[in-house]
Coordinates of C-alpha atoms in Angstrom, one line a residue:
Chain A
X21 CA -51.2 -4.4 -85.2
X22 CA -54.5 -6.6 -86.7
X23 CA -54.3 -10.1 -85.4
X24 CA -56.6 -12.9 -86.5
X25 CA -57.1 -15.6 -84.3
X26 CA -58.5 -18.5 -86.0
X27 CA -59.6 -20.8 -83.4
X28 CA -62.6 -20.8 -81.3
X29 CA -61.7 -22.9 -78.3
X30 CA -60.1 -22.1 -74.7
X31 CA -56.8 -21.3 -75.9
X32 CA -57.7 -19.1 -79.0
X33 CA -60.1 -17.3 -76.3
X34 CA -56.7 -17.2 -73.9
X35 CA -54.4 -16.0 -76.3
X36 CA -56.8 -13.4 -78.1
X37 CA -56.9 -11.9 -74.7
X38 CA -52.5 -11.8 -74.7
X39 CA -53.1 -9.9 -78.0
X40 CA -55.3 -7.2 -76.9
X41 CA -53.2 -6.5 -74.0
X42 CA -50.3 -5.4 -76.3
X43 CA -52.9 -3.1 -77.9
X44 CA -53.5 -5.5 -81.1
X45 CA -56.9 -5.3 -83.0
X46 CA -58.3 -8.8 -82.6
X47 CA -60.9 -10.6 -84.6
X48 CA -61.5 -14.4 -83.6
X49 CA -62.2 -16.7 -86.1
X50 CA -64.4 -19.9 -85.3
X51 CA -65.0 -22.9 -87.6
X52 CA -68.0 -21.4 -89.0
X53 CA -67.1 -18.0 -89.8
X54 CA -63.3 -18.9 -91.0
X55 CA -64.2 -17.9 -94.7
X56 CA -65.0 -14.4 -93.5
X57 CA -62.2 -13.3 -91.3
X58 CA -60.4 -9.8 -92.8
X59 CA -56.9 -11.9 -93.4
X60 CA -55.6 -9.9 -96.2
X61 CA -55.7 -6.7 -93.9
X62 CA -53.7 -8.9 -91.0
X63 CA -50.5 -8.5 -90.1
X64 CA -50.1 -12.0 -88.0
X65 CA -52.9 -15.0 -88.0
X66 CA -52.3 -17.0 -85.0
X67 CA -54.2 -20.6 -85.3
X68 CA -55.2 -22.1 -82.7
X69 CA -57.7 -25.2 -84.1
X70 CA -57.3 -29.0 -83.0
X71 CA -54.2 -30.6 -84.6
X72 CA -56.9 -32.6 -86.4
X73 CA -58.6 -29.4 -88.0
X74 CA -54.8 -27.7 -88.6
X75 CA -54.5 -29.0 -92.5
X76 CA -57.8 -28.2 -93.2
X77 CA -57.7 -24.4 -91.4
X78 CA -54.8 -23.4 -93.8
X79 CA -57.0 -24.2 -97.1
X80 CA -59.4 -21.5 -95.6
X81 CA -56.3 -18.5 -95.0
X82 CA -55.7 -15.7 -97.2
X83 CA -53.3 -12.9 -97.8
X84 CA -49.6 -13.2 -96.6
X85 CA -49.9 -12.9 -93.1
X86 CA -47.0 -14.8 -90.8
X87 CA -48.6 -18.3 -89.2
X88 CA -48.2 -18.2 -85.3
X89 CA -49.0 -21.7 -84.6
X90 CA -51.0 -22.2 -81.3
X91 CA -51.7 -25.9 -82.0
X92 CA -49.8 -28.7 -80.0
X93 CA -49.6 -32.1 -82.3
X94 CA -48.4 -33.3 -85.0
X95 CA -50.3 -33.6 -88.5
X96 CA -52.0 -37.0 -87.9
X97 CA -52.1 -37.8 -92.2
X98 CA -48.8 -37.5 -92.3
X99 CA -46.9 -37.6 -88.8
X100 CA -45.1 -34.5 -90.0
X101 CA -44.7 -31.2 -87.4
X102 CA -47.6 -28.6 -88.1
X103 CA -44.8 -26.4 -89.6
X104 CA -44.4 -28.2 -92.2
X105 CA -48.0 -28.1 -93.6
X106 CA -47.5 -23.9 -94.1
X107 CA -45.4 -23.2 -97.4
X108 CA -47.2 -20.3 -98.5
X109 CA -46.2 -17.6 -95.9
X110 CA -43.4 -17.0 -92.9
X111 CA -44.3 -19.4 -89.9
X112 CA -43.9 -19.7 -86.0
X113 CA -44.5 -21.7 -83.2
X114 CA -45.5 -20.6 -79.7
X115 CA -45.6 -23.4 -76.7
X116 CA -45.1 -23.0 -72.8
X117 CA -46.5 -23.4 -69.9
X118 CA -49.8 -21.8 -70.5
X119 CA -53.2 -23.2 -69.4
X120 CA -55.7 -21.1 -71.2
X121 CA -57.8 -20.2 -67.9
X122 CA -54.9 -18.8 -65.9
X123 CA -54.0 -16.6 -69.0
X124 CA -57.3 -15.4 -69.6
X125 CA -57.8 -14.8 -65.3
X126 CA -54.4 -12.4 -65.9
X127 CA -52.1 -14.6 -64.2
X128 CA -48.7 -14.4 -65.1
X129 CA -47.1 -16.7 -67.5
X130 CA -43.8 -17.3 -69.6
X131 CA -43.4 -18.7 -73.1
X132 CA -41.5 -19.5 -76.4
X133 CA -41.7 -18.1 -79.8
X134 CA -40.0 -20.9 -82.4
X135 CA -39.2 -20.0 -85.9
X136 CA -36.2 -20.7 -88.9
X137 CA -36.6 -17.5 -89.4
X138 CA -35.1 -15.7 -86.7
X139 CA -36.1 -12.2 -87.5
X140 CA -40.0 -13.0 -87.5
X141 CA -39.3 -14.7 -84.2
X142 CA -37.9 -11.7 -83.0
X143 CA -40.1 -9.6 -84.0
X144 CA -43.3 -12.0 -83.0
X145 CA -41.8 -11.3 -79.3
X146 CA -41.4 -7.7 -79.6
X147 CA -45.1 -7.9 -80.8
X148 CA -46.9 -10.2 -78.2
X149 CA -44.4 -9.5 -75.0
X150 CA -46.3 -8.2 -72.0
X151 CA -45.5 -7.7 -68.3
X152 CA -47.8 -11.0 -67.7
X153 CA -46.9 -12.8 -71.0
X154 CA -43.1 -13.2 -71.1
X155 CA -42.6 -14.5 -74.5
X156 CA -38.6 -15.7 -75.3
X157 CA -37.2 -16.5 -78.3
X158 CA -36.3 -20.4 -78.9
X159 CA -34.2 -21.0 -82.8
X160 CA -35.2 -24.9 -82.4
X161 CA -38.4 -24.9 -84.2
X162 CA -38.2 -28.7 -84.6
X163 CA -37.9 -29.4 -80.8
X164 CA -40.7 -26.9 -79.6
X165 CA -43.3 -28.7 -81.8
X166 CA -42.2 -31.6 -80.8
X167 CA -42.1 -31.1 -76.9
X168 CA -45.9 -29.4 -77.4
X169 CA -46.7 -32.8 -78.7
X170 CA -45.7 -35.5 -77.2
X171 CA -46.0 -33.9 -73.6
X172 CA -50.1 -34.4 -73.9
X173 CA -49.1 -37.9 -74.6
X174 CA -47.4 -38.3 -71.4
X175 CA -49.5 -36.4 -69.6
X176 CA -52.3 -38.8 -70.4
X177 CA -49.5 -41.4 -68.2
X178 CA -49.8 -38.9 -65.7
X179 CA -53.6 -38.7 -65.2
X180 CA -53.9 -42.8 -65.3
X181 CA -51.2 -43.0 -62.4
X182 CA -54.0 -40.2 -60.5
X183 CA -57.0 -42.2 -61.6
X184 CA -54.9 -45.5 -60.0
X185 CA -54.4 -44.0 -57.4
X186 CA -50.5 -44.6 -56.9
X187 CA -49.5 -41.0 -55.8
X188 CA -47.1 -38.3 -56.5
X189 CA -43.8 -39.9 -56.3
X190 CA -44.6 -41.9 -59.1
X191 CA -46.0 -39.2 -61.1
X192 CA -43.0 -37.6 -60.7
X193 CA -40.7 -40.2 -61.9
X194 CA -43.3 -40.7 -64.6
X195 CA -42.7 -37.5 -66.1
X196 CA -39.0 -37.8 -65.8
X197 CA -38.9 -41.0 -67.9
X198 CA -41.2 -39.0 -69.8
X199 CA -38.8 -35.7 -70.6
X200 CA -35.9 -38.5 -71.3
X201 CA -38.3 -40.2 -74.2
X202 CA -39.2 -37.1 -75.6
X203 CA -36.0 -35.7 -75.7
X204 CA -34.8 -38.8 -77.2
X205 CA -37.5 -38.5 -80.0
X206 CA -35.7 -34.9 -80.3
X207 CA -32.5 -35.9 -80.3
X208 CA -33.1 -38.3 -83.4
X209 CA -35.3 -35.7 -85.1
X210 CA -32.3 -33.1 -85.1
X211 CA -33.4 -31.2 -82.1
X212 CA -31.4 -29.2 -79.5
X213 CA -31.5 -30.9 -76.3
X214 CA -31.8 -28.0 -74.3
X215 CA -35.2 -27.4 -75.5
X216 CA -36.8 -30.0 -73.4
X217 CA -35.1 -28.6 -70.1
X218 CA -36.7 -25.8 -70.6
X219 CA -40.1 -23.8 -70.8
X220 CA -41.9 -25.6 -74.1
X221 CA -40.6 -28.9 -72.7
X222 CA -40.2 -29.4 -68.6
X223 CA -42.1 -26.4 -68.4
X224 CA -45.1 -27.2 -70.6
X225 CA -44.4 -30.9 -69.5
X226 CA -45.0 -30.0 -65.2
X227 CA -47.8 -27.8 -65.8
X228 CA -50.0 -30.1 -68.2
X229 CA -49.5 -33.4 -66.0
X230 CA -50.1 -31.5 -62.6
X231 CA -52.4 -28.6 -63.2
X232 CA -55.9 -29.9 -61.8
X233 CA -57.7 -29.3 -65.2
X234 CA -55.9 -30.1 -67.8
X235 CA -57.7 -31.8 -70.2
X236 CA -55.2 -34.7 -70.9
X237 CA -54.1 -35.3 -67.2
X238 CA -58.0 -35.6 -66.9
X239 CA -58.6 -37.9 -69.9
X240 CA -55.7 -40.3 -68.2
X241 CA -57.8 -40.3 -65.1
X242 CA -61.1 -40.8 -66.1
X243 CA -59.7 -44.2 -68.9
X244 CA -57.4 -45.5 -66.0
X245 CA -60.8 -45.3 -63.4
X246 CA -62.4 -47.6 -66.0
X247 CA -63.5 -44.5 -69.1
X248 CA -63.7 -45.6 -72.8
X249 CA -61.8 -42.8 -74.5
X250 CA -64.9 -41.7 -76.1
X251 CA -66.7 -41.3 -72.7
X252 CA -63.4 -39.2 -71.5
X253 CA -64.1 -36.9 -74.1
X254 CA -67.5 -36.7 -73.3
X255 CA -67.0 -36.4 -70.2
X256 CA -64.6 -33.4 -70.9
X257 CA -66.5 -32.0 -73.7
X258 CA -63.4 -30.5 -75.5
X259 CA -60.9 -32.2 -77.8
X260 CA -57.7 -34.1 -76.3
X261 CA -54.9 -33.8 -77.9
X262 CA -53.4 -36.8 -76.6
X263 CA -55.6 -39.0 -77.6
X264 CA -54.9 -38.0 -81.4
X265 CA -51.3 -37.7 -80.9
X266 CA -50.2 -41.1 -79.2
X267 CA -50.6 -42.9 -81.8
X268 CA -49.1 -40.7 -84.5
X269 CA -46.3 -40.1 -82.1
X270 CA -45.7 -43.8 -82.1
X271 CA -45.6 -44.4 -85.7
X272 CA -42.9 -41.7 -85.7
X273 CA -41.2 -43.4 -83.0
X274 CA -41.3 -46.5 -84.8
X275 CA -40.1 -45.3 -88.3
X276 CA -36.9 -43.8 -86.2
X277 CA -36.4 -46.6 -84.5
X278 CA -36.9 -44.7 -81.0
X279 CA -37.3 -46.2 -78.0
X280 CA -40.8 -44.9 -76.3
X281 CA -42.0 -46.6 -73.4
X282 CA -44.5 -44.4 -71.9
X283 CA -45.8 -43.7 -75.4
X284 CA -46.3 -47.4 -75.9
X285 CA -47.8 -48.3 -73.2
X286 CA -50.4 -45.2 -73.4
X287 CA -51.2 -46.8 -77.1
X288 CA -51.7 -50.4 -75.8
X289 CA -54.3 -48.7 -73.3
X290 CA -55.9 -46.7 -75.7
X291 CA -56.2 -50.3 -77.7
X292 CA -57.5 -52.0 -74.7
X293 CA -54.9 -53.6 -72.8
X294 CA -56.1 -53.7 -69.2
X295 CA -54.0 -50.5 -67.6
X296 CA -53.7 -52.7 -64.6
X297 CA -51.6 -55.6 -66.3
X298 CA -49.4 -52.8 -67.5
X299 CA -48.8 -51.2 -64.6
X300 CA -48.2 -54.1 -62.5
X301 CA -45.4 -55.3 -65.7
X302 CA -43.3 -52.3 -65.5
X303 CA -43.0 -53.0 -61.3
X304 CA -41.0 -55.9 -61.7
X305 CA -38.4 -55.1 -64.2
X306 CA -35.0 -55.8 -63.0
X307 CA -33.3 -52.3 -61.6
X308 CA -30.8 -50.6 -63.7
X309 CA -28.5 -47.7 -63.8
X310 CA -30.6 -44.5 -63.9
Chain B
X26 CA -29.7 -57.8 -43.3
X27 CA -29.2 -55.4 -39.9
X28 CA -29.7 -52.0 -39.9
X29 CA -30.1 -48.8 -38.1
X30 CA -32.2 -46.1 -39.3
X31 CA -30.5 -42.9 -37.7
X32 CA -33.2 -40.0 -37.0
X33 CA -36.6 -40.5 -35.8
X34 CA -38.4 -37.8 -38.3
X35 CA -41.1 -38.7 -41.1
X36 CA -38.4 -40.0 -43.7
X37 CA -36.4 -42.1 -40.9
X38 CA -39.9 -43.8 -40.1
X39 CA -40.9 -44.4 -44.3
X40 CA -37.4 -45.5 -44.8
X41 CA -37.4 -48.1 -42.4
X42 CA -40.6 -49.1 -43.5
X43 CA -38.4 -49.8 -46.7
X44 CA -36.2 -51.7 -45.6
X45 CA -38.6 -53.6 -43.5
X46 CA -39.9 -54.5 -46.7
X47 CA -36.6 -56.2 -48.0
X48 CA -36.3 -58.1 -45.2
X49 CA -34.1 -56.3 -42.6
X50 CA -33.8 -56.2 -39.1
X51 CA -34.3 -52.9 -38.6
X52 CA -33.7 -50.6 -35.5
X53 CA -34.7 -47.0 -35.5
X54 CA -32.1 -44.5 -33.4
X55 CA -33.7 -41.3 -32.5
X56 CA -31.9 -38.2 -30.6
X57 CA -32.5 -39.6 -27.4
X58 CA -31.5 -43.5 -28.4
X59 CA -28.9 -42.1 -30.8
X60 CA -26.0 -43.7 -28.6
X61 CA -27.4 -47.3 -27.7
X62 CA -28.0 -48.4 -31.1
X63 CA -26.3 -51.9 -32.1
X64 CA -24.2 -50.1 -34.5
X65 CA -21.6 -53.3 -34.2
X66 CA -23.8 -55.6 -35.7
X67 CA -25.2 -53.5 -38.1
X68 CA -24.5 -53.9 -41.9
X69 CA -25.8 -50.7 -42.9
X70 CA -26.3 -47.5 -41.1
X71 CA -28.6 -44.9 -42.7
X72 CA -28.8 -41.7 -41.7
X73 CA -31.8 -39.4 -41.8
X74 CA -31.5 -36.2 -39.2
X75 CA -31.5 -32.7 -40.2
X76 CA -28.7 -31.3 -42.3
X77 CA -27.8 -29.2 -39.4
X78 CA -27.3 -32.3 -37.1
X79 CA -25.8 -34.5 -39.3
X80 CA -22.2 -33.3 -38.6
X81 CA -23.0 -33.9 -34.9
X82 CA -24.8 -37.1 -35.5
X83 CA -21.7 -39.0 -37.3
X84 CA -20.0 -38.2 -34.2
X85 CA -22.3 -41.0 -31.9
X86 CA -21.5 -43.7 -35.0
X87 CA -19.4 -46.8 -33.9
X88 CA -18.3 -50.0 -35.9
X89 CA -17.6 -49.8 -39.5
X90 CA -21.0 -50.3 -41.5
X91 CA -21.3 -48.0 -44.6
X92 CA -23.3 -44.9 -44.2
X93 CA -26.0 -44.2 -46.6
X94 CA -27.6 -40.5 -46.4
X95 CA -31.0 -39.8 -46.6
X96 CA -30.8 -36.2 -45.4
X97 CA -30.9 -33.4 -47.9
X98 CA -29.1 -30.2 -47.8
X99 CA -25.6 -29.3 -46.8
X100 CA -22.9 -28.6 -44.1
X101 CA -24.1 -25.3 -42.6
X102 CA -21.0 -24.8 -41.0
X103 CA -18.7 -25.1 -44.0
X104 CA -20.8 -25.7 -47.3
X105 CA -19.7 -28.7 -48.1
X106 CA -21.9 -31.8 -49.5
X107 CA -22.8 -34.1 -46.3
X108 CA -21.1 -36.7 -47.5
X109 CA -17.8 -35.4 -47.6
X110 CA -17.8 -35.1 -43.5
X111 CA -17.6 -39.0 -43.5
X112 CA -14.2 -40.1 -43.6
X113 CA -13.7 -43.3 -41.4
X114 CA -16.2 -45.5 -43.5
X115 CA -17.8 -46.2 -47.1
X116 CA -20.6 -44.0 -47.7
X117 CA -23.7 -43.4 -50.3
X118 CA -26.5 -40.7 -51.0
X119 CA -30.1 -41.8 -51.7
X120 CA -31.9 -39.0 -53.4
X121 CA -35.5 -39.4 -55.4
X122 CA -38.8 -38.1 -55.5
X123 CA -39.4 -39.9 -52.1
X124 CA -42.4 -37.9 -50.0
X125 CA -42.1 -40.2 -46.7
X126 CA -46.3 -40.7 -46.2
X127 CA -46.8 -42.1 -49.7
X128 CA -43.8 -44.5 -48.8
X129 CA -45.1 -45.2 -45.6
X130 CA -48.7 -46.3 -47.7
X131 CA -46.7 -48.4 -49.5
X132 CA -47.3 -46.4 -52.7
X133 CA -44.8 -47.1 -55.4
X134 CA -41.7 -44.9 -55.5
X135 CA -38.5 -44.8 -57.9
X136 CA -34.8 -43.0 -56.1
X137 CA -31.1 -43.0 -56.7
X138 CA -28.1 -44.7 -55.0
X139 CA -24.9 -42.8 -55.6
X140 CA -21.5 -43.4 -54.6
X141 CA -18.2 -42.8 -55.8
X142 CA -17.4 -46.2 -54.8
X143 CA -19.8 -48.4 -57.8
X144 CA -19.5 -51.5 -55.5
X145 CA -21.3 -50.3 -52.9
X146 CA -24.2 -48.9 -54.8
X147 CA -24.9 -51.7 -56.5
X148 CA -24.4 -53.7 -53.3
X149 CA -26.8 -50.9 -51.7
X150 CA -29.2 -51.7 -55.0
X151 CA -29.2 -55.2 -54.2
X152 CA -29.8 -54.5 -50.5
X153 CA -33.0 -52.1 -51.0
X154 CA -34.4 -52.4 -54.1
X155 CA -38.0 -53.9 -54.0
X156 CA -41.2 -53.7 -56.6
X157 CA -42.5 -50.7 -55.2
X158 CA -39.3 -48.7 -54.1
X159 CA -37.5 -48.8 -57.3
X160 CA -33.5 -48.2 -56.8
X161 CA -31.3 -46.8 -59.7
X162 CA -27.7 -46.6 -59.2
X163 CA -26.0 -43.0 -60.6
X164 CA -22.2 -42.8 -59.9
X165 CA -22.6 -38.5 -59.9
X166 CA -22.1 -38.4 -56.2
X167 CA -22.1 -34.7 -56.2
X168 CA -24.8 -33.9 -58.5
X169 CA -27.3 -36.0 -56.2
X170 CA -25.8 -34.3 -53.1
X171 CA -26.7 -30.7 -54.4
X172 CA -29.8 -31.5 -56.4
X173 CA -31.2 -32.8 -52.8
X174 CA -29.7 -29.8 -51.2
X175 CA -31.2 -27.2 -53.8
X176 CA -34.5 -28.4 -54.7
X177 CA -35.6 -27.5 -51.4
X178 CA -34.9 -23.6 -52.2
X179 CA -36.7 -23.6 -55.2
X180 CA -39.6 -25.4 -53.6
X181 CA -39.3 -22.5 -51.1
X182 CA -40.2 -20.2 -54.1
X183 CA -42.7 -22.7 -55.6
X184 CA -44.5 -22.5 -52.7
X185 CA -44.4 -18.5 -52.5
X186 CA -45.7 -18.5 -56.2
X187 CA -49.1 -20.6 -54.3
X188 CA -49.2 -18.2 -51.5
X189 CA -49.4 -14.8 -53.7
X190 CA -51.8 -17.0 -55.8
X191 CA -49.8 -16.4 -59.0
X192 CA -51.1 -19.6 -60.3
X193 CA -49.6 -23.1 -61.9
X194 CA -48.0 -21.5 -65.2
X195 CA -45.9 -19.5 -63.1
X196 CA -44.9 -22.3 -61.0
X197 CA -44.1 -23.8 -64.1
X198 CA -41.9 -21.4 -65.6
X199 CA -40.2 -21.0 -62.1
X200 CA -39.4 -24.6 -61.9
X201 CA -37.7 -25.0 -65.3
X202 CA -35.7 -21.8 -64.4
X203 CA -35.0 -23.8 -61.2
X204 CA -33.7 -26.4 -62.5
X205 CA -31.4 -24.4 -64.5
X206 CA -29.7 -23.1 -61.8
X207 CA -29.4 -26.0 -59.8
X208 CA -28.1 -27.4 -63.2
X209 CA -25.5 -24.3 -63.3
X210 CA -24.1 -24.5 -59.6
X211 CA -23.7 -28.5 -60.3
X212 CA -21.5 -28.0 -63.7
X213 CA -19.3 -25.6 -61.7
X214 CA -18.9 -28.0 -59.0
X215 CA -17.8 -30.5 -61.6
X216 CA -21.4 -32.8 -61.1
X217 CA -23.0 -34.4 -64.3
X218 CA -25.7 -32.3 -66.6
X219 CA -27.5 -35.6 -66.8
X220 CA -27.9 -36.2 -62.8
X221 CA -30.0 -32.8 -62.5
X222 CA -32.6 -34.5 -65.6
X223 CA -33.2 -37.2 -63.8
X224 CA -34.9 -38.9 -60.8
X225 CA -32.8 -36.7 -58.0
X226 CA -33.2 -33.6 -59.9
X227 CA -35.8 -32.9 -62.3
X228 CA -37.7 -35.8 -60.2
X229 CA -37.7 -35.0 -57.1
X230 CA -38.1 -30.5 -57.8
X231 CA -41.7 -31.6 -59.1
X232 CA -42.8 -33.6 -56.4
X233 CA -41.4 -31.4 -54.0
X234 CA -42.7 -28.1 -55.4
X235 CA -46.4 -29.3 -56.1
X236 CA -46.9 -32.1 -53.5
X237 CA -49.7 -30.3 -51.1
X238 CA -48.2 -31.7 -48.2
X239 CA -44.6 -30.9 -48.8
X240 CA -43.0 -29.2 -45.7
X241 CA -40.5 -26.5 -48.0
X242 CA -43.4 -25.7 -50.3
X243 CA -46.1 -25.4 -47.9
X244 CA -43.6 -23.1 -45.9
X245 CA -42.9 -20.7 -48.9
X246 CA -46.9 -20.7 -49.0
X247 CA -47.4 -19.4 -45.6
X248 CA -44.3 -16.8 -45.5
X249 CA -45.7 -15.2 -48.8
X250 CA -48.8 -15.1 -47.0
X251 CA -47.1 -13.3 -43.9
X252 CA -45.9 -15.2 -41.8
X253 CA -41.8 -15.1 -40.6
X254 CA -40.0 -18.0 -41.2
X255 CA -39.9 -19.2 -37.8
X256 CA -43.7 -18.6 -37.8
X257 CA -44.3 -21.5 -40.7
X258 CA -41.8 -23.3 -39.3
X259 CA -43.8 -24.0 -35.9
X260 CA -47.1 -24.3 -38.4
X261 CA -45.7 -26.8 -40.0
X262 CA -44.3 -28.8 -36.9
X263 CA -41.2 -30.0 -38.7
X264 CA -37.7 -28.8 -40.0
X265 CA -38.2 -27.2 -43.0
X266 CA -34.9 -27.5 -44.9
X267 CA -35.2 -25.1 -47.5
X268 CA -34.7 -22.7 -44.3
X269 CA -31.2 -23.6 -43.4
X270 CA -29.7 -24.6 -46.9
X271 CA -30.8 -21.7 -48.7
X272 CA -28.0 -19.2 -47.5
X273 CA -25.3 -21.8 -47.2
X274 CA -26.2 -22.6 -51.0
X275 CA -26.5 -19.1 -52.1
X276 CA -23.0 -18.6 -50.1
X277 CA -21.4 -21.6 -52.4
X278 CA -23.5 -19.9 -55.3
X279 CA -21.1 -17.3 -54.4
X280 CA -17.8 -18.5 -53.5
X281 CA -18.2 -20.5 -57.3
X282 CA -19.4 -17.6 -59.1
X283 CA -22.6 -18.8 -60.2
X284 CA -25.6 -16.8 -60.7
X285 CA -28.9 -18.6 -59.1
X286 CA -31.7 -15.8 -59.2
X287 CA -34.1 -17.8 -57.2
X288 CA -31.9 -18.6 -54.8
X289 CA -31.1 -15.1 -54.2
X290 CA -34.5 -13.9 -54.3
X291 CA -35.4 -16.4 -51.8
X292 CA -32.8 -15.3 -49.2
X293 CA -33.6 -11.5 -50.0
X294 CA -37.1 -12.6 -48.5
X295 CA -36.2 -14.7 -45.5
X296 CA -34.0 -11.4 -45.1
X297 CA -36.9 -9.3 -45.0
X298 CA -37.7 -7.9 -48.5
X299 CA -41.2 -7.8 -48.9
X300 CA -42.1 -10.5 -51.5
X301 CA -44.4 -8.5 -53.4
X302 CA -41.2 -6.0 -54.2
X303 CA -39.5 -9.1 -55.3
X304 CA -42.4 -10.4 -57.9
X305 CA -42.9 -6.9 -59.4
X306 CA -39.1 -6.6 -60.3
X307 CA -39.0 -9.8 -62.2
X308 CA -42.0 -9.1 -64.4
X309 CA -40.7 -6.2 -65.8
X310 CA -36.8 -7.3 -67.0
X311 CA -36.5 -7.1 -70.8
X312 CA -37.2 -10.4 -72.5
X313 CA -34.1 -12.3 -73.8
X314 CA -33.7 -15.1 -75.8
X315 CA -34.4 -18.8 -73.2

């Protein structure tokens, strides 16, 4: 099988790697040489740009390859799923638990392949499964994408309570708020709820708010300990995806009349409320039912 | 408010420390004071021993002041949910993502009150709710009990995924499949799907699976690296209750008809399979739809 991954950060590296284990002939394609890559002789172009770059990167495709989409956003012109953006050619979504530097150091991980079309997901697993890349099918295309989005969003909560300092139990009832307001989102944007209990949403959700380096956990940290979110980046010196998400998310939220907390309050951060104010408003609401 | 904190552990100590907090008087029984405490006078007695001496413990109770359990795992001698062996007097769980050091640093903290009597635990809400120990009240009595009870197993196996080094996606993927399960044996004991999303489920898996200092965790950790069970346990220095609830929750796994994987896989290995037998076999099953 000929694979082009177009792509040329950690997780087009990571997954290019997943590709030549099942025996695939691999070409990565970087933002400079994306004119040149041999897509009419491909049989799947997996893309794996910033969701920034993603309506730009399909302009540049060619022949009638399958879209694997790599990508975890949402379109920030329009606030649509990336999915949406591909019209031309059969599409899929891949999202899990999958930190690019464990996949490319041959640790095991699991994921999900999302598609409408339920025979290109099938085959997309039969064509990407290894023993150390367990890829299941998921049908709810709409939920994936949105769990691979919004979960930077909250992980970016989840690296501010780090950078405060307020330890692990509230993390973790941080990123269970968190799963409830994205599957929320999901619920009024037609997904299956299922989706966010498992690997593209709790899964993807644990890994990114805990794992050491995620990017977004990171970013969180460094803005809560007193960071500009351009000196985060900087300081991180690769895109965050939460940072262009939240406040696309948010907008969406709005027009469907959803309720996001977390969301909100990582927008009113990222538009200079003091994070301190905020955190010390959400300790004395009055206690509810759960 | 009076009351008596029953068990002189590391969660008996942080809890009191709560309560402290909201103003009670506060006595601490421990095994050795366990039959001079002003039990009378008390208005509340909570109860925080080992699951394995809880049936014992109720036993030394006088007066008639509700019983609120803070230990987490079941009856070893018959399977049943702790609370069910307390029949002479009101009683309540309280189940969260609680690690008792970052309570005792008065770090903030969210839990659960449950009771099948709603009276009580919002009376209980009332009674311990402060800014930084956040009480929700959820009226699934039995999904609290067994997501306190099973969390503990899968942590077991979260912590076996650190020791063989197999790296955070892993433990991701294992802890969504964790909660599954626990989410299965709760359905077929008639428990809510909800309860397992939330605070005592979902909430308090994550904390106790990545935590460093978690005892059930840590304890997976050292038996994948070697050690027996009863060798971690005297590492660690503490009851580890993953230990003792795993085989009376794979036996109710069984009685039920449930399947729980993990759970079986973690009692094949405190049986004596080698681990690494154990790790191989899953990699290699046939990928299935999630």
């Amino acid at each position: 099988m000929r694979s082009v991954v177009v792509g040329g950060g950690a997780w087009g590296a990571g997954f290019a790697t997943v590709l030549r284990a099942c025996d695939h002939d691999v070409s990565v394609a970087t933002r400079q040489t994306i004119d040149d890559a041999p897509y009419e002789d491909a049989d799947l172009i997996a893309v794996a740009v910033p969701s920034r770059a993603f309506r730009d990167a399909l302009t540049h495709l060619r022949g009638q390859a399958p879209v694997l989409i790599l990508t975890k956003g949402l379109d920030p012109v329009s606030g649509d799923r990336l999915s949406t953006l591909v019209r031309d050619r059969p599409v899929a979504v891949l999202s899990g638990p999958n930190m690019a530097e464990e996949i490319e150091d041959w640790l095991p991980a699991a994921t999900v392949v999302a598609s409408e079309d339920e025979a290109l997901a099938a085959s997309l697993q039969q064509a990407i499964n290894s023993p150390l890349f367990r890829v299941y099918v998921n049908s709810d295309l709409i939920g994936v994408e949105l769990c691979g989005a919004a979960k930077n969003v909250i992980a970016l909560a989840c690296g501010a309570v780090d950078g405060l300092g307020l330890g692990d139990n509230a993390k973790a009832a941080l990123i269970t708020r968190g799963l409830v307001e994205m599957a929320r989102l999901g619920e009024a944007c037609g997904a299956e709820p299922e989706t966010f209990a498992g690997l593209a949403g709790l899964g993807d959700l644990v890994v990114t708010c805990w794992h050491p380096s995620g990017r977004n956990r990171r970013a969180g940290e460094l803005i809560a300990q007193g960071m500009t979110p351009d000196e985060a980046v900087a300081e991180i010196g690769h895109v965050v995806e939460g940072l262009t998400t939240a406040p696309v998310l948010r907008d969406l939220a709005h027009r469907l009349k959803v309720e996001m907390p977390i969301t909100e309050g990582v927008c009113a951060v990222l538009s200079g409320t003091p994070i301190h104010e905020l955190a010390a408003s959400l300790m004395v609401r009055p206690p509810v039912q759960e």
